[in-house]
C-alpha positions as protocol buffer text, in pm:
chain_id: "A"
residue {
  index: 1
  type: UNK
  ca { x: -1446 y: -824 z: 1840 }
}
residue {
  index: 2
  type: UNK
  ca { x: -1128 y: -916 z: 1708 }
}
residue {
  index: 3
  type: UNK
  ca { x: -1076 y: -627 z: 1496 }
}
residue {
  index: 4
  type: UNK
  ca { x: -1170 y: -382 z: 1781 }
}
residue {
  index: 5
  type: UNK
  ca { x: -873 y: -555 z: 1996 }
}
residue {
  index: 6
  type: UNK
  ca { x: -669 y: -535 z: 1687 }
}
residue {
  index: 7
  type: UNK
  ca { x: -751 y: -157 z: 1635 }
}
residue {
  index: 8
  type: UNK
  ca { x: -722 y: -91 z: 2060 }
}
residue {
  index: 9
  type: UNK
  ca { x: -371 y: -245 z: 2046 }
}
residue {
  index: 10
  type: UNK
  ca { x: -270 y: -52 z: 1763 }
}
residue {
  index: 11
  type: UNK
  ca { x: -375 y: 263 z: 1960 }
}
residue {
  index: 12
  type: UNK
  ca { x: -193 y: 197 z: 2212 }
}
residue {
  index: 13
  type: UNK
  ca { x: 125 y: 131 z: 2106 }
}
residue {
  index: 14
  type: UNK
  ca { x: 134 y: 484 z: 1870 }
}
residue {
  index: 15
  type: UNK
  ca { x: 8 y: 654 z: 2224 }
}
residue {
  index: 16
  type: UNK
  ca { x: 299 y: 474 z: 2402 }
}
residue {
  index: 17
  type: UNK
  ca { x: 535 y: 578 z: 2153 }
}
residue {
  index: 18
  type: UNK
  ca { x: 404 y: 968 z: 2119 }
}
residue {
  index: 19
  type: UNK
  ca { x: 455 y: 956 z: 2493 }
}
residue {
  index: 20
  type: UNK
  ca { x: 810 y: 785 z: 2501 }
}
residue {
  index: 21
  type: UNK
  ca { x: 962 y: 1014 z: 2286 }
}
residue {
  index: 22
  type: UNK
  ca { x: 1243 y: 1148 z: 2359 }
}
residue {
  index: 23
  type: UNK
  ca { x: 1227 y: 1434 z: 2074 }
}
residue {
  index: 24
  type: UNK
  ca { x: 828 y: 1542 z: 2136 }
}
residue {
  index: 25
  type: UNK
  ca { x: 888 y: 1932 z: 1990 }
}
residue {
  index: 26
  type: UNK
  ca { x: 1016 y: 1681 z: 1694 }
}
residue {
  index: 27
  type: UNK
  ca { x: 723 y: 1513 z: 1595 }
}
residue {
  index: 28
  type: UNK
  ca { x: 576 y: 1546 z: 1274 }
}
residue {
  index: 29
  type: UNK
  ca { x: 310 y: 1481 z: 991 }
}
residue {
  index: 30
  type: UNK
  ca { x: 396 y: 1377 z: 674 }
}
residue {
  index: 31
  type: UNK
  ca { x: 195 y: 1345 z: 330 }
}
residue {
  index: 32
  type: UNK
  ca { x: 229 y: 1335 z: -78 }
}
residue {
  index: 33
  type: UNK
  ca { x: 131 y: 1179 z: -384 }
}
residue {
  index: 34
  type: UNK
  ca { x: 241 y: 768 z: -458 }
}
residue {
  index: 35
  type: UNK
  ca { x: 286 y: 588 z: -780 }
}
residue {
  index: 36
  type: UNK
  ca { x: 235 y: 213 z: -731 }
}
residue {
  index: 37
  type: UNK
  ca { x: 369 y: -68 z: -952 }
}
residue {
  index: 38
  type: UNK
  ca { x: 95 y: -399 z: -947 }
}
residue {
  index: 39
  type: UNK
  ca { x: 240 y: -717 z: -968 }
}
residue {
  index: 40
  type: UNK
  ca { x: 114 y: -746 z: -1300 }
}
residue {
  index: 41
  type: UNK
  ca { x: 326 y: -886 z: -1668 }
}
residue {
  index: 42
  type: UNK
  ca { x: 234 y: -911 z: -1970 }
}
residue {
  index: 43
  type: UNK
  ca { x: 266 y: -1272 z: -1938 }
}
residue {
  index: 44
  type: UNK
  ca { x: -25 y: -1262 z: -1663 }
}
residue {
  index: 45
  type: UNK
  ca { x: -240 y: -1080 z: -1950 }
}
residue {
  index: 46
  type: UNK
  ca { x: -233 y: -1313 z: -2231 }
}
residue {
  index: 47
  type: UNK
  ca { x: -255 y: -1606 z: -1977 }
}
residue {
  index: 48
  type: UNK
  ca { x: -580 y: -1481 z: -1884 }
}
residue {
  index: 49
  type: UNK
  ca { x: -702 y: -1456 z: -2240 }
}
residue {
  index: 50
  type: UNK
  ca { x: -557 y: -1806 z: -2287 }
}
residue {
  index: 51
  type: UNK
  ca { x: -812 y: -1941 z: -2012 }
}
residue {
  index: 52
  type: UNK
  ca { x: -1072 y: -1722 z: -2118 }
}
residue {
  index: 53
  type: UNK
  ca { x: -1052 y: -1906 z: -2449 }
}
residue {
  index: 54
  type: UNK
  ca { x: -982 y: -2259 z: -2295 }
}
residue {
  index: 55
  type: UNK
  ca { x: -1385 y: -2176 z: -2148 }
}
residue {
  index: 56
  type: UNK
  ca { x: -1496 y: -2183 z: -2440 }
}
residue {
  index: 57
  type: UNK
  ca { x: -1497 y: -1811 z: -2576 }
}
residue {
  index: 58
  type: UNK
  ca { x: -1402 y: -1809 z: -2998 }
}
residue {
  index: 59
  type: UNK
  ca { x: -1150 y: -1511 z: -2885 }
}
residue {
  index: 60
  type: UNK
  ca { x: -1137 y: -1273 z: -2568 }
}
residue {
  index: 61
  type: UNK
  ca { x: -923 y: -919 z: -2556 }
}
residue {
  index: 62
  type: UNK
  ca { x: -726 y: -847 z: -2195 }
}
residue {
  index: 63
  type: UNK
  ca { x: -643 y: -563 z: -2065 }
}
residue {
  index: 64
  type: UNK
  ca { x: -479 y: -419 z: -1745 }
}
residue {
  index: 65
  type: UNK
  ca { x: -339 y: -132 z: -1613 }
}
residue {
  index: 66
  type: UNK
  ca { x: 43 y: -224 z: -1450 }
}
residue {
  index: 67
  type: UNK
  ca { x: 48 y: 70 z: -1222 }
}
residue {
  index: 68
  type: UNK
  ca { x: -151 y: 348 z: -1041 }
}
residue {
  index: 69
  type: UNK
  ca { x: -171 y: 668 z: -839 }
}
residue {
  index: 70
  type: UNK
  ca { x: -221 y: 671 z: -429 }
}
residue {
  index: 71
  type: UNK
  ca { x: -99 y: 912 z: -159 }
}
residue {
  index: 72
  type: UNK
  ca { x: -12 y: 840 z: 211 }
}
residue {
  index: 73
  type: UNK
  ca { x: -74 y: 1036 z: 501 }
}
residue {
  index: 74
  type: UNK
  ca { x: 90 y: 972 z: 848 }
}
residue {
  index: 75
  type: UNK
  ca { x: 229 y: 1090 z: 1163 }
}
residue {
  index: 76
  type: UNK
  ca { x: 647 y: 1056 z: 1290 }
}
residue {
  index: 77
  type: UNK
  ca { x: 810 y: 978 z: 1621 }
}
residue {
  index: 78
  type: UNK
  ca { x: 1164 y: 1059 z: 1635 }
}
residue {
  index: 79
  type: UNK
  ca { x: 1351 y: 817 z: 1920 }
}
residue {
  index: 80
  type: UNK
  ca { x: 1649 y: 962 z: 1879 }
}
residue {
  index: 81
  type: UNK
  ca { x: 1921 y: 1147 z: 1652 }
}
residue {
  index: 82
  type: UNK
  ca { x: 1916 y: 845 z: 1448 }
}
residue {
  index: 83
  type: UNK
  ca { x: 1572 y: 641 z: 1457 }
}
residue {
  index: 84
  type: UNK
  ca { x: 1244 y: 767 z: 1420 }
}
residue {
  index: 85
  type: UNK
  ca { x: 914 y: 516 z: 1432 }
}
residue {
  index: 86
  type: UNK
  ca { x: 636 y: 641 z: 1120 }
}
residue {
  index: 87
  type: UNK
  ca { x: 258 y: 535 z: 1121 }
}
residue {
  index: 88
  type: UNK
  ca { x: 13 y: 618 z: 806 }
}
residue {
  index: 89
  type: UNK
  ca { x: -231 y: 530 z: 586 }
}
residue {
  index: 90
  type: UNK
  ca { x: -205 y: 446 z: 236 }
}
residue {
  index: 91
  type: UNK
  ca { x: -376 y: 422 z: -57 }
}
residue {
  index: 92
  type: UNK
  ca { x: -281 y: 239 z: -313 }
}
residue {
  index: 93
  type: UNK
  ca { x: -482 y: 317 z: -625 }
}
residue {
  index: 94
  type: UNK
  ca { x: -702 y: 91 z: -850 }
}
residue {
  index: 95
  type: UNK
  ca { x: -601 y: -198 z: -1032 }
}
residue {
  index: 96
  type: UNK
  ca { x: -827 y: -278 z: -1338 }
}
residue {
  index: 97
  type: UNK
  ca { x: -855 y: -551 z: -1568 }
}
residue {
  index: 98
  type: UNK
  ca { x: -1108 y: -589 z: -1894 }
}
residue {
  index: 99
  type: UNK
  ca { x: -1195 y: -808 z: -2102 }
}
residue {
  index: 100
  type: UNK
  ca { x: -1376 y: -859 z: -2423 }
}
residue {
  index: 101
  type: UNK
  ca { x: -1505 y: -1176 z: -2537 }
}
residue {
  index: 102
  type: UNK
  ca { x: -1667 y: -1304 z: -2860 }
}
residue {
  index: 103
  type: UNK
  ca { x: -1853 y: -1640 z: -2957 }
}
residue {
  index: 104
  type: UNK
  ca { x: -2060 y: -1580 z: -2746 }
}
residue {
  index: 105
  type: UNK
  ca { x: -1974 y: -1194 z: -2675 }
}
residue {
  index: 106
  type: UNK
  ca { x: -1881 y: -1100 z: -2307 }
}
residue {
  index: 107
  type: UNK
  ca { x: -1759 y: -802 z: -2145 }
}
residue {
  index: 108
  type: UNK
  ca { x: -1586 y: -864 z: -1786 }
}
residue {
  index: 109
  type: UNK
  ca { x: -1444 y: -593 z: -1568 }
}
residue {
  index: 110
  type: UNK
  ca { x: -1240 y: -646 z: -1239 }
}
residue {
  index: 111
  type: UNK
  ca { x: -1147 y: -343 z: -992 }
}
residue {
  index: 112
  type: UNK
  ca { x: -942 y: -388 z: -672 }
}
residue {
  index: 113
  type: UNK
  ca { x: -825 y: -93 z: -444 }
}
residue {
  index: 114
  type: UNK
  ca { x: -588 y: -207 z: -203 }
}
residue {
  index: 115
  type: UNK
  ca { x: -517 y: 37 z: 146 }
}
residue {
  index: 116
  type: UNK
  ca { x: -322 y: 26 z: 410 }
}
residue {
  index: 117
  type: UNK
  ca { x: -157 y: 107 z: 789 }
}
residue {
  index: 118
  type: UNK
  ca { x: 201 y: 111 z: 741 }
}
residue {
  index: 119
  type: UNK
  ca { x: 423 y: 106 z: 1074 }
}
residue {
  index: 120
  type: UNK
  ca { x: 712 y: 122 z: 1065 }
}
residue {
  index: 121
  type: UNK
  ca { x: 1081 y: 221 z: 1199 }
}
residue {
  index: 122
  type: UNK
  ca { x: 1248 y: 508 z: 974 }
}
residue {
  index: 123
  type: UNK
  ca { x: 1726 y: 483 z: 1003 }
}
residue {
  index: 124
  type: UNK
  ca { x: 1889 y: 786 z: 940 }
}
residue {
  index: 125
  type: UNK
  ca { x: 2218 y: 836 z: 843 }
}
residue {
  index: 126
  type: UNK
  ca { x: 2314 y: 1245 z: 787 }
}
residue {
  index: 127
  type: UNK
  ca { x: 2261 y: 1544 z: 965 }
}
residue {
  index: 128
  type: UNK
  ca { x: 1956 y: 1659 z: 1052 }
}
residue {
  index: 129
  type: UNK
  ca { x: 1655 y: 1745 z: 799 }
}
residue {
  index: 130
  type: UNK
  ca { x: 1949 y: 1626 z: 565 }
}
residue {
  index: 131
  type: UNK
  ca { x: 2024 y: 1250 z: 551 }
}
residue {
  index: 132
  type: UNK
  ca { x: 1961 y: 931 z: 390 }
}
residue {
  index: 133
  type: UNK
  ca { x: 1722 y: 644 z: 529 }
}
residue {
  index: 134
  type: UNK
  ca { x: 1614 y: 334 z: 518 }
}
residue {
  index: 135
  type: UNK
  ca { x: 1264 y: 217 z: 646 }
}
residue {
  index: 136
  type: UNK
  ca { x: 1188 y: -164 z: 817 }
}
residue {
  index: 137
  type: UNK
  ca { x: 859 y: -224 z: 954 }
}
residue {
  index: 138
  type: UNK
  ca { x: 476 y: -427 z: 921 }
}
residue {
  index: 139
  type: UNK
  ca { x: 173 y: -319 z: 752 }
}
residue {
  index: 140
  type: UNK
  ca { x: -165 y: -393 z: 805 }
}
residue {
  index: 141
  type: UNK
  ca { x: -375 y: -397 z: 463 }
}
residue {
  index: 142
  type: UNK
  ca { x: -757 y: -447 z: 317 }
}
residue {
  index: 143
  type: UNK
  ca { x: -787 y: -535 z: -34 }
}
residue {
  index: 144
  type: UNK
  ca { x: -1166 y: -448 z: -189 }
}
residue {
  index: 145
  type: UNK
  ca { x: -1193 y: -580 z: -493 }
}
residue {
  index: 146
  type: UNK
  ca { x: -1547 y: -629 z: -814 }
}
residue {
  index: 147
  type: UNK
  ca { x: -1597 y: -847 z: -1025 }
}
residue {
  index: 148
  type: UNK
  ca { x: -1884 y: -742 z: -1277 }
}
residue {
  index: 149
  type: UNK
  ca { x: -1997 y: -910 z: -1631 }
}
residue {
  index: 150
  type: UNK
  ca { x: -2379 y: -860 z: -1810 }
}
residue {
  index: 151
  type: UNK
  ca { x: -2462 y: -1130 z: -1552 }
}
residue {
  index: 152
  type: UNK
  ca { x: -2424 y: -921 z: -1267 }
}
residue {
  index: 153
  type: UNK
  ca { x: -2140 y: -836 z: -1044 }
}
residue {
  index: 154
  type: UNK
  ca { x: -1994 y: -1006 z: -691 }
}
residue {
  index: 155
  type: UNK
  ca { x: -1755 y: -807 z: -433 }
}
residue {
  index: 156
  type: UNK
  ca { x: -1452 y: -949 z: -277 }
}
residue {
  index: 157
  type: UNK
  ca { x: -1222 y: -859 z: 30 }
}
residue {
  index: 158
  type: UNK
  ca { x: -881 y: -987 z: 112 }
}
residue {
  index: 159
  type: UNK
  ca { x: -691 y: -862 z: 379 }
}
residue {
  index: 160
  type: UNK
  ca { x: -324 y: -939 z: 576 }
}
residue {
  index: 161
  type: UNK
  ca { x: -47 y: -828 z: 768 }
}
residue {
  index: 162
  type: UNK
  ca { x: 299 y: -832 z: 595 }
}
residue {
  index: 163
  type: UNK
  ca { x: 645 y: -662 z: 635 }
}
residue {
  index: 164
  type: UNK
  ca { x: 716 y: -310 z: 472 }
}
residue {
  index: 165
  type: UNK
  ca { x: 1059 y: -212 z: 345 }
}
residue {
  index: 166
  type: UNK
  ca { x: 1184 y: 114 z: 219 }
}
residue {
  index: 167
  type: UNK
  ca { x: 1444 y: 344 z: 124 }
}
residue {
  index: 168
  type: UNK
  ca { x: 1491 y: 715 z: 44 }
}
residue {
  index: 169
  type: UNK
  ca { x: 1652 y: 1030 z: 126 }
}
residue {
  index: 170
  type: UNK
  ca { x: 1533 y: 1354 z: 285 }
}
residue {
  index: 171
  type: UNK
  ca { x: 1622 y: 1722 z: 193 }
}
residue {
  index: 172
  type: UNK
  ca { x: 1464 y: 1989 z: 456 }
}
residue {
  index: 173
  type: UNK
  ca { x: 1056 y: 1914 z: 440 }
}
residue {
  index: 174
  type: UNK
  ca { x: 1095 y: 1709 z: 114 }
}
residue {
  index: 175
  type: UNK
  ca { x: 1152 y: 1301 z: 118 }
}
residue {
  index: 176
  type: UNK
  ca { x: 1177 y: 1094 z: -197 }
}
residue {
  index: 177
  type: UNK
  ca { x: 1164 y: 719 z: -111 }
}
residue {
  index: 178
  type: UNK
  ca { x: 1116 y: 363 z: -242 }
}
residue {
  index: 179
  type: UNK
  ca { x: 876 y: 153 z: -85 }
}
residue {
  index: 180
  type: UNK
  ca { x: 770 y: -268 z: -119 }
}
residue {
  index: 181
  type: UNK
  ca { x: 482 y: -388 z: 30 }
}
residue {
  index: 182
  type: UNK
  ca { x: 467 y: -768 z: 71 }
}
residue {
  index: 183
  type: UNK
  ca { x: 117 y: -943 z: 103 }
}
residue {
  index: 184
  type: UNK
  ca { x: 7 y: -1308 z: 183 }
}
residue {
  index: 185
  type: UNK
  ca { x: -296 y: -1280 z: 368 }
}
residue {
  index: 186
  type: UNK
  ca { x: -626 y: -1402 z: 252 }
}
residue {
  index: 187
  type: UNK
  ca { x: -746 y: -1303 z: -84 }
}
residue {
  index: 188
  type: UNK
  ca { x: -432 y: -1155 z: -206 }
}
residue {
  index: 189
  type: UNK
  ca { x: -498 y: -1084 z: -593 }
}
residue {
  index: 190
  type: UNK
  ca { x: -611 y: -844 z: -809 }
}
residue {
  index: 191
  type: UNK
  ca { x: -307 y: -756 z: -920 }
}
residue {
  index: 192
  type: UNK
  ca { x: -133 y: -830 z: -594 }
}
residue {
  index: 193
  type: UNK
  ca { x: 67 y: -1156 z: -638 }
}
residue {
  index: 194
  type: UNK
  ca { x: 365 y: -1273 z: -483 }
}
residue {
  index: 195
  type: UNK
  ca { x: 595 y: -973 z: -575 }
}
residue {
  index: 196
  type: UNK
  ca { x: 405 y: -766 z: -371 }
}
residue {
  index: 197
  type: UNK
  ca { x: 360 y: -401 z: -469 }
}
residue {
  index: 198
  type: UNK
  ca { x: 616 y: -166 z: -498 }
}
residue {
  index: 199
  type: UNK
  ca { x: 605 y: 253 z: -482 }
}
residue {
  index: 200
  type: UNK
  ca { x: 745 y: 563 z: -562 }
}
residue {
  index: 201
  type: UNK
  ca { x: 643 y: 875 z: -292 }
}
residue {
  index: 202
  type: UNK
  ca { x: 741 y: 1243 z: -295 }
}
residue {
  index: 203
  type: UNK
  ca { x: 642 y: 1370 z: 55 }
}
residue {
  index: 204
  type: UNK
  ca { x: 638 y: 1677 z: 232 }
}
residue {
  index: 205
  type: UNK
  ca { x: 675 y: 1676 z: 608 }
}
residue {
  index: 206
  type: UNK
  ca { x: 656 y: 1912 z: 899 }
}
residue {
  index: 207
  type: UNK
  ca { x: 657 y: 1910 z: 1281 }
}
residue {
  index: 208
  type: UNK
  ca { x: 383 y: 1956 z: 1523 }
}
């Protein structure tokens, strides 16, 4: 029940704000490809090998990926000449970690692919389809996550709510930006730690 209210509410408020705008014949849908950086060092590698080792394994072989491909998809309410409020979805790729063990030999593999329901208030400073931004907002974000070995495998979720923050420019239908996602909710891992996860986006826009 709470995640129907949760979902209602969220309805809502993107009908209210489709409705309040004062720019309708300016709304617009916006979309592209994402490259995502995991909060994930070196450091964090060979620690896990460390502990793999401190178990009781003679030696164990770590290995993770530090970044990944996504996309978002979304929909844009302009307010006015200067502020325009965004909602989307985003996925954020696949985080993967393996590992190789010996004395006694091991194989462990751990997925996670993180999504989420960025909302969030786009500033424009320029003219137009021409101008530089900067984006503030909250997102609202599911982590599903495997663990597997020769033992068998167990499935985790974590999920959250945590502030977004961007920044970018736009040139006619075409927006580069920056974005970092924070997350602290419950079961943050997987190559989501306390940095967060940043991205790169190339997206392509246009009005509805």
């Amino acid at each position: 029940m709470h995640k129907f209210i949760n979902k209602l509410l969220l309805f809502l408020f993107l009908f209210g704000i489709s409705t309040v705008s004062t720019n309708a014949q300016e709304n617009y849908i916006f979309g592209g490809p994402r490259i995502f950086f995991y909060d994930v060092e070196q450091d964090d590698v060979d620690q896990v090998a460390t502990d793999l080792v401190n178990l009781g394994f003679s030696t164990a072989t770590v290995k993770a990926n530090s970044g990944g491909y996504g996309f978002d998809i979304g929909v844009g309410f302009p307010m006015n000449d200067m502020i325009d409020i965004e909602a989307g979805f985003v996925y954020m790729g696949e985080f993967e970690l393996k590992a190789d063990m010996t004395g006694p030999t091991e194989n462990l593999k751990a997925t996670s692919s993180p999504w989420s329901i960025p909302i969030a208030a786009k500033i424009k400073f320029g003219e137009g389809d021409y101008n530089l931004f900067g984006r503030v907002g909250w997102h609202f974000w599911k982590q599903n996550s495997e663990v597997s070995s020769s033992l068998g495998k167990i499935e985790l979720y974590g999920q959250g709510n945590d502030a977004v923050l961007g920044i970018g420019g736009q040139v006619g239908n075409i927006q580069v930006s920056y974005d970092h996602y924070n997350f602290s909710g419950v079961g943050a891992g997987m190559g989501i730690g306390e940095g967060g996860i940043g991205s790169l986006a190339a997206t392509w826009s246009t009005k509805f």
